[in-house]
Amino acid sequence: DYIDNFYRLYLQAHQGASTAESVCVLTYNVWHDKIYNDSSDETEKYLKNTSDFNDAVQNIYADTEIKKNLSDIEDTQSSIRQIMQELQSCPDEMNKCYDAAVELSTAFNSLAELALTPTGTLTSYNSSEQSKVDAYLTAEQTLSMLIPSKKDRPYFDDETKEIVECKNRRRFATCTEKTCHPAGLFFPPR
């Protein structure tokens, strides 16, 4: 179901972006603290026995927990690619939602790549991280507004000749009630 895929994309990208952002923030903090001879509880373990910020940043990417986070980010990228392939043939009425999904996927991948491979100067890295997070949040908000809701659809009951909510909470023609039909899609025989 396309709506389910849009929701899956949204949720997986959100979780992946959160992980990517936390890696980026940690990278910035360690990088900053090494350059300015500062430290915090968060950065101290990465700064020990380092001669410069490159060593400190390398310590981040050698950390077991960070390696797991990076692996999770890569898994999310792969999952999002798969979902986007499944969404390519979505119905025309979902084109705006698909376009928003493409924007979200692009913004997520941009943020993910920054987390996976930090580059630039401290200032450019920080600026890049902020702009990528902003782009991601804008794309996420846009998609969240466009995903069709999965509200229960009313059904036409052949026996009472009324539009009612299906007791089985099924969508479309998959209802198991003996006489339920989606309202407006199928009409009862006369």
C-alpha positions as a Python dict, from the first residue, in 0.01 Angstrom:
ca = {
    (1, 'D'): (0, 0, 0),
    (2, 'Y'): (144, 337, -104),
    (3, 'I'): (21, 519, 206),
    (4, 'D'): (195, 262, 426),
    (5, 'N'): (515, 313, 227),
    (6, 'F'): (496, 690, 271),
    (7, 'Y'): (455, 638, 645),
    (8, 'R'): (744, 387, 652),
    (9, 'L'): (963, 634, 465),
    (10, 'Y'): (870, 915, 702),
    (11, 'L'): (936, 710, 1017),
    (12, 'Q'): (1259, 551, 898),
    (13, 'A'): (1398, 879, 770),
    (14, 'H'): (1306, 1048, 1098),
    (15, 'Q'): (1486, 785, 1303),
    (16, 'G'): (1787, 785, 1069),
    (17, 'A'): (1807, 1163, 1062),
    (18, 'S'): (1798, 1175, 1440),
    (19, 'T'): (2091, 932, 1455),
    (20, 'A'): (2280, 1122, 1183),
    (21, 'E'): (2227, 1453, 1359),
    (22, 'S'): (2355, 1313, 1691),
    (23, 'V'): (2672, 1189, 1517),
    (24, 'C'): (2720, 1528, 1350),
    (25, 'V'): (2672, 1716, 1676),
    (26, 'L'): (2918, 1490, 1856),
    (27, 'T'): (3169, 1531, 1572),
    (28, 'Y'): (3137, 1909, 1588),
    (29, 'N'): (3169, 1914, 1968),
    (30, 'V'): (3481, 1694, 1971),
    (31, 'W'): (3634, 1889, 1684),
    (32, 'H'): (3558, 2221, 1857),
    (33, 'D'): (3681, 2107, 2197),
    (34, 'K'): (4011, 1980, 2055),
    (35, 'I'): (4082, 2301, 1868),
    (36, 'Y'): (3992, 2523, 2166),
    (37, 'N'): (4145, 2297, 2435),
    (38, 'D'): (3811, 2245, 2603),
    (39, 'S'): (3628, 1929, 2701),
    (40, 'S'): (3302, 1800, 2837),
    (41, 'D'): (3177, 1468, 2969),
    (42, 'E'): (3057, 1392, 2617),
    (43, 'T'): (3385, 1471, 2439),
    (44, 'E'): (3651, 1378, 2696),
    (45, 'K'): (3695, 1014, 2595),
    (46, 'Y'): (3753, 1109, 2231),
    (47, 'L'): (4008, 1378, 2317),
    (48, 'K'): (4239, 1167, 2536),
    (49, 'N'): (4586, 1103, 2395),
    (50, 'T'): (4524, 1294, 2071),
    (51, 'S'): (4766, 1533, 1908),
    (52, 'D'): (4515, 1720, 1692),
    (53, 'F'): (4148, 1736, 1596),
    (54, 'N'): (4192, 1476, 1319),
    (55, 'D'): (4296, 1218, 1579),
    (56, 'A'): (4002, 1317, 1799),
    (57, 'V'): (3754, 1283, 1512),
    (58, 'Q'): (3908, 947, 1418),
    (59, 'N'): (3847, 834, 1776),
    (60, 'I'): (3476, 905, 1729),
    (61, 'Y'): (3458, 686, 1419),
    (62, 'A'): (3653, 407, 1593),
    (63, 'D'): (3406, 396, 1884),
    (64, 'T'): (3189, 82, 1890),
    (65, 'E'): (2866, 269, 1963),
    (66, 'I'): (2933, 523, 1687),
    (67, 'K'): (3015, 241, 1442),
    (68, 'K'): (2675, 90, 1521),
    (69, 'N'): (2507, 428, 1465),
    (70, 'L'): (2687, 465, 1131),
    (71, 'S'): (2582, 115, 1030),
    (72, 'D'): (2222, 202, 1125),
    (73, 'I'): (2243, 516, 910),
    (74, 'E'): (2367, 312, 613),
    (75, 'D'): (2090, 56, 668),
    (76, 'T'): (1837, 338, 672),
    (77, 'Q'): (1977, 474, 345),
    (78, 'S'): (1935, 130, 188),
    (79, 'S'): (1583, 93, 325),
    (80, 'I'): (1484, 436, 197),
    (81, 'R'): (1619, 353, -149),
    (82, 'Q'): (1401, 40, -148),
    (83, 'I'): (1090, 230, -37),
    (84, 'M'): (1149, 497, -301),
    (85, 'Q'): (1167, 227, -569),
    (86, 'E'): (834, 90, -447),
    (87, 'L'): (680, 438, -459),
    (88, 'Q'): (786, 511, -817),
    (89, 'S'): (462, 377, -960),
    (90, 'C'): (229, 550, -713),
    (91, 'P'): (-105, 676, -850),
    (92, 'D'): (-124, 1021, -1007),
    (93, 'E'): (-327, 1157, -716),
    (94, 'M'): (-24, 1094, -494),
    (95, 'N'): (228, 1279, -714),
    (96, 'K'): (268, 1568, -471),
    (97, 'C'): (329, 1323, -190),
    (98, 'Y'): (582, 1138, -405),
    (99, 'D'): (763, 1463, -486),
    (100, 'A'): (779, 1542, -114),
    (101, 'A'): (912, 1190, -51),
    (102, 'V'): (1188, 1251, -306),
    (103, 'E'): (1279, 1575, -126),
    (104, 'L'): (1283, 1397, 210),
    (105, 'S'): (1497, 1114, 73),
    (106, 'T'): (1743, 1362, -80),
    (107, 'A'): (1763, 1570, 238),
    (108, 'F'): (1808, 1260, 453),
    (109, 'N'): (2088, 1126, 232),
    (110, 'S'): (2266, 1460, 240),
    (111, 'L'): (2257, 1467, 621),
    (112, 'A'): (2354, 1098, 639),
    (113, 'E'): (2658, 1153, 418),
    (114, 'L'): (2776, 1438, 640),
    (115, 'A'): (2753, 1207, 942),
    (116, 'L'): (2930, 924, 758),
    (117, 'T'): (3211, 1136, 611),
    (118, 'P'): (3276, 1469, 786),
    (119, 'T'): (3468, 1719, 571),
    (120, 'G'): (3563, 2085, 561),
    (121, 'T'): (3666, 2322, 834),
    (122, 'L'): (3502, 2340, 1173),
    (123, 'T'): (3303, 2645, 1063),
    (124, 'S'): (3198, 2500, 726),
    (125, 'Y'): (3109, 2167, 887),
    (126, 'N'): (2888, 2340, 1142),
    (127, 'S'): (2723, 2553, 876),
    (128, 'S'): (2670, 2251, 653),
    (129, 'E'): (2522, 2047, 939),
    (130, 'Q'): (2278, 2325, 1027),
    (131, 'S'): (2165, 2376, 667),
    (132, 'K'): (2123, 2002, 609),
    (133, 'V'): (1920, 1960, 926),
    (134, 'D'): (1704, 2258, 828),
    (135, 'A'): (1650, 2113, 478),
    (136, 'Y'): (1563, 1776, 626),
    (137, 'L'): (1314, 1922, 876),
    (138, 'T'): (1146, 2126, 602),
    (139, 'A'): (1116, 1818, 379),
    (140, 'E'): (987, 1609, 670),
    (141, 'Q'): (722, 1867, 757),
    (142, 'T'): (612, 1891, 393),
    (143, 'L'): (576, 1514, 360),
    (144, 'S'): (389, 1488, 690),
    (145, 'M'): (131, 1737, 564),
    (146, 'L'): (83, 1554, 234),
    (147, 'I'): (60, 1189, 339),
    (148, 'P'): (-305, 1088, 308),
    (149, 'S'): (-450, 982, 639),
    (150, 'K'): (-542, 623, 704),
    (151, 'K'): (-875, 706, 858),
    (152, 'D'): (-1140, 440, 853),
    (153, 'R'): (-1346, 471, 539),
    (154, 'P'): (-1723, 455, 549),
    (155, 'Y'): (-1892, 154, 393),
    (156, 'F'): (-2229, 101, 229),
    (157, 'D'): (-2428, -168, 407),
    (158, 'D'): (-2648, -353, 157),
    (159, 'E'): (-2894, -465, 423),
    (160, 'T'): (-2964, -128, 587),
    (161, 'K'): (-2891, 80, 274),
    (162, 'E'): (-2685, 318, 491),
    (163, 'I'): (-2328, 435, 491),
    (164, 'V'): (-2164, 299, 806),
    (165, 'E'): (-1821, 241, 955),
    (166, 'C'): (-1705, -113, 888),
    (167, 'K'): (-1689, -322, 1206),
    (168, 'N'): (-1372, -493, 1087),
    (169, 'R'): (-1188, -166, 1028),
    (170, 'R'): (-1074, -291, 689),
    (171, 'R'): (-1001, -62, 399),
    (172, 'F'): (-1135, -82, 45),
    (173, 'A'): (-1293, -406, -75),
    (174, 'T'): (-1104, -631, 165),
    (175, 'C'): (-1376, -610, 428),
    (176, 'T'): (-1492, -951, 545),
    (177, 'E'): (-1841, -836, 636),
    (178, 'K'): (-2075, -1016, 401),
    (179, 'T'): (-2226, -701, 253),
    (180, 'C'): (-1977, -419, 310),
    (181, 'H'): (-1861, -218, 10),
    (182, 'P'): (-1646, 94, 14),
    (183, 'A'): (-1875, 395, -8),
    (184, 'G'): (-1850, 567, -341),
    (185, 'L'): (-1639, 294, -501),
    (186, 'F'): (-1885, 9, -536),
    (187, 'F'): (-2260, 27, -545),
    (188, 'P'): (-2494, -244, -422),
    (189, 'P'): (-2692, -435, -679),
    (190, 'R'): (-3046, -307, -732),
}
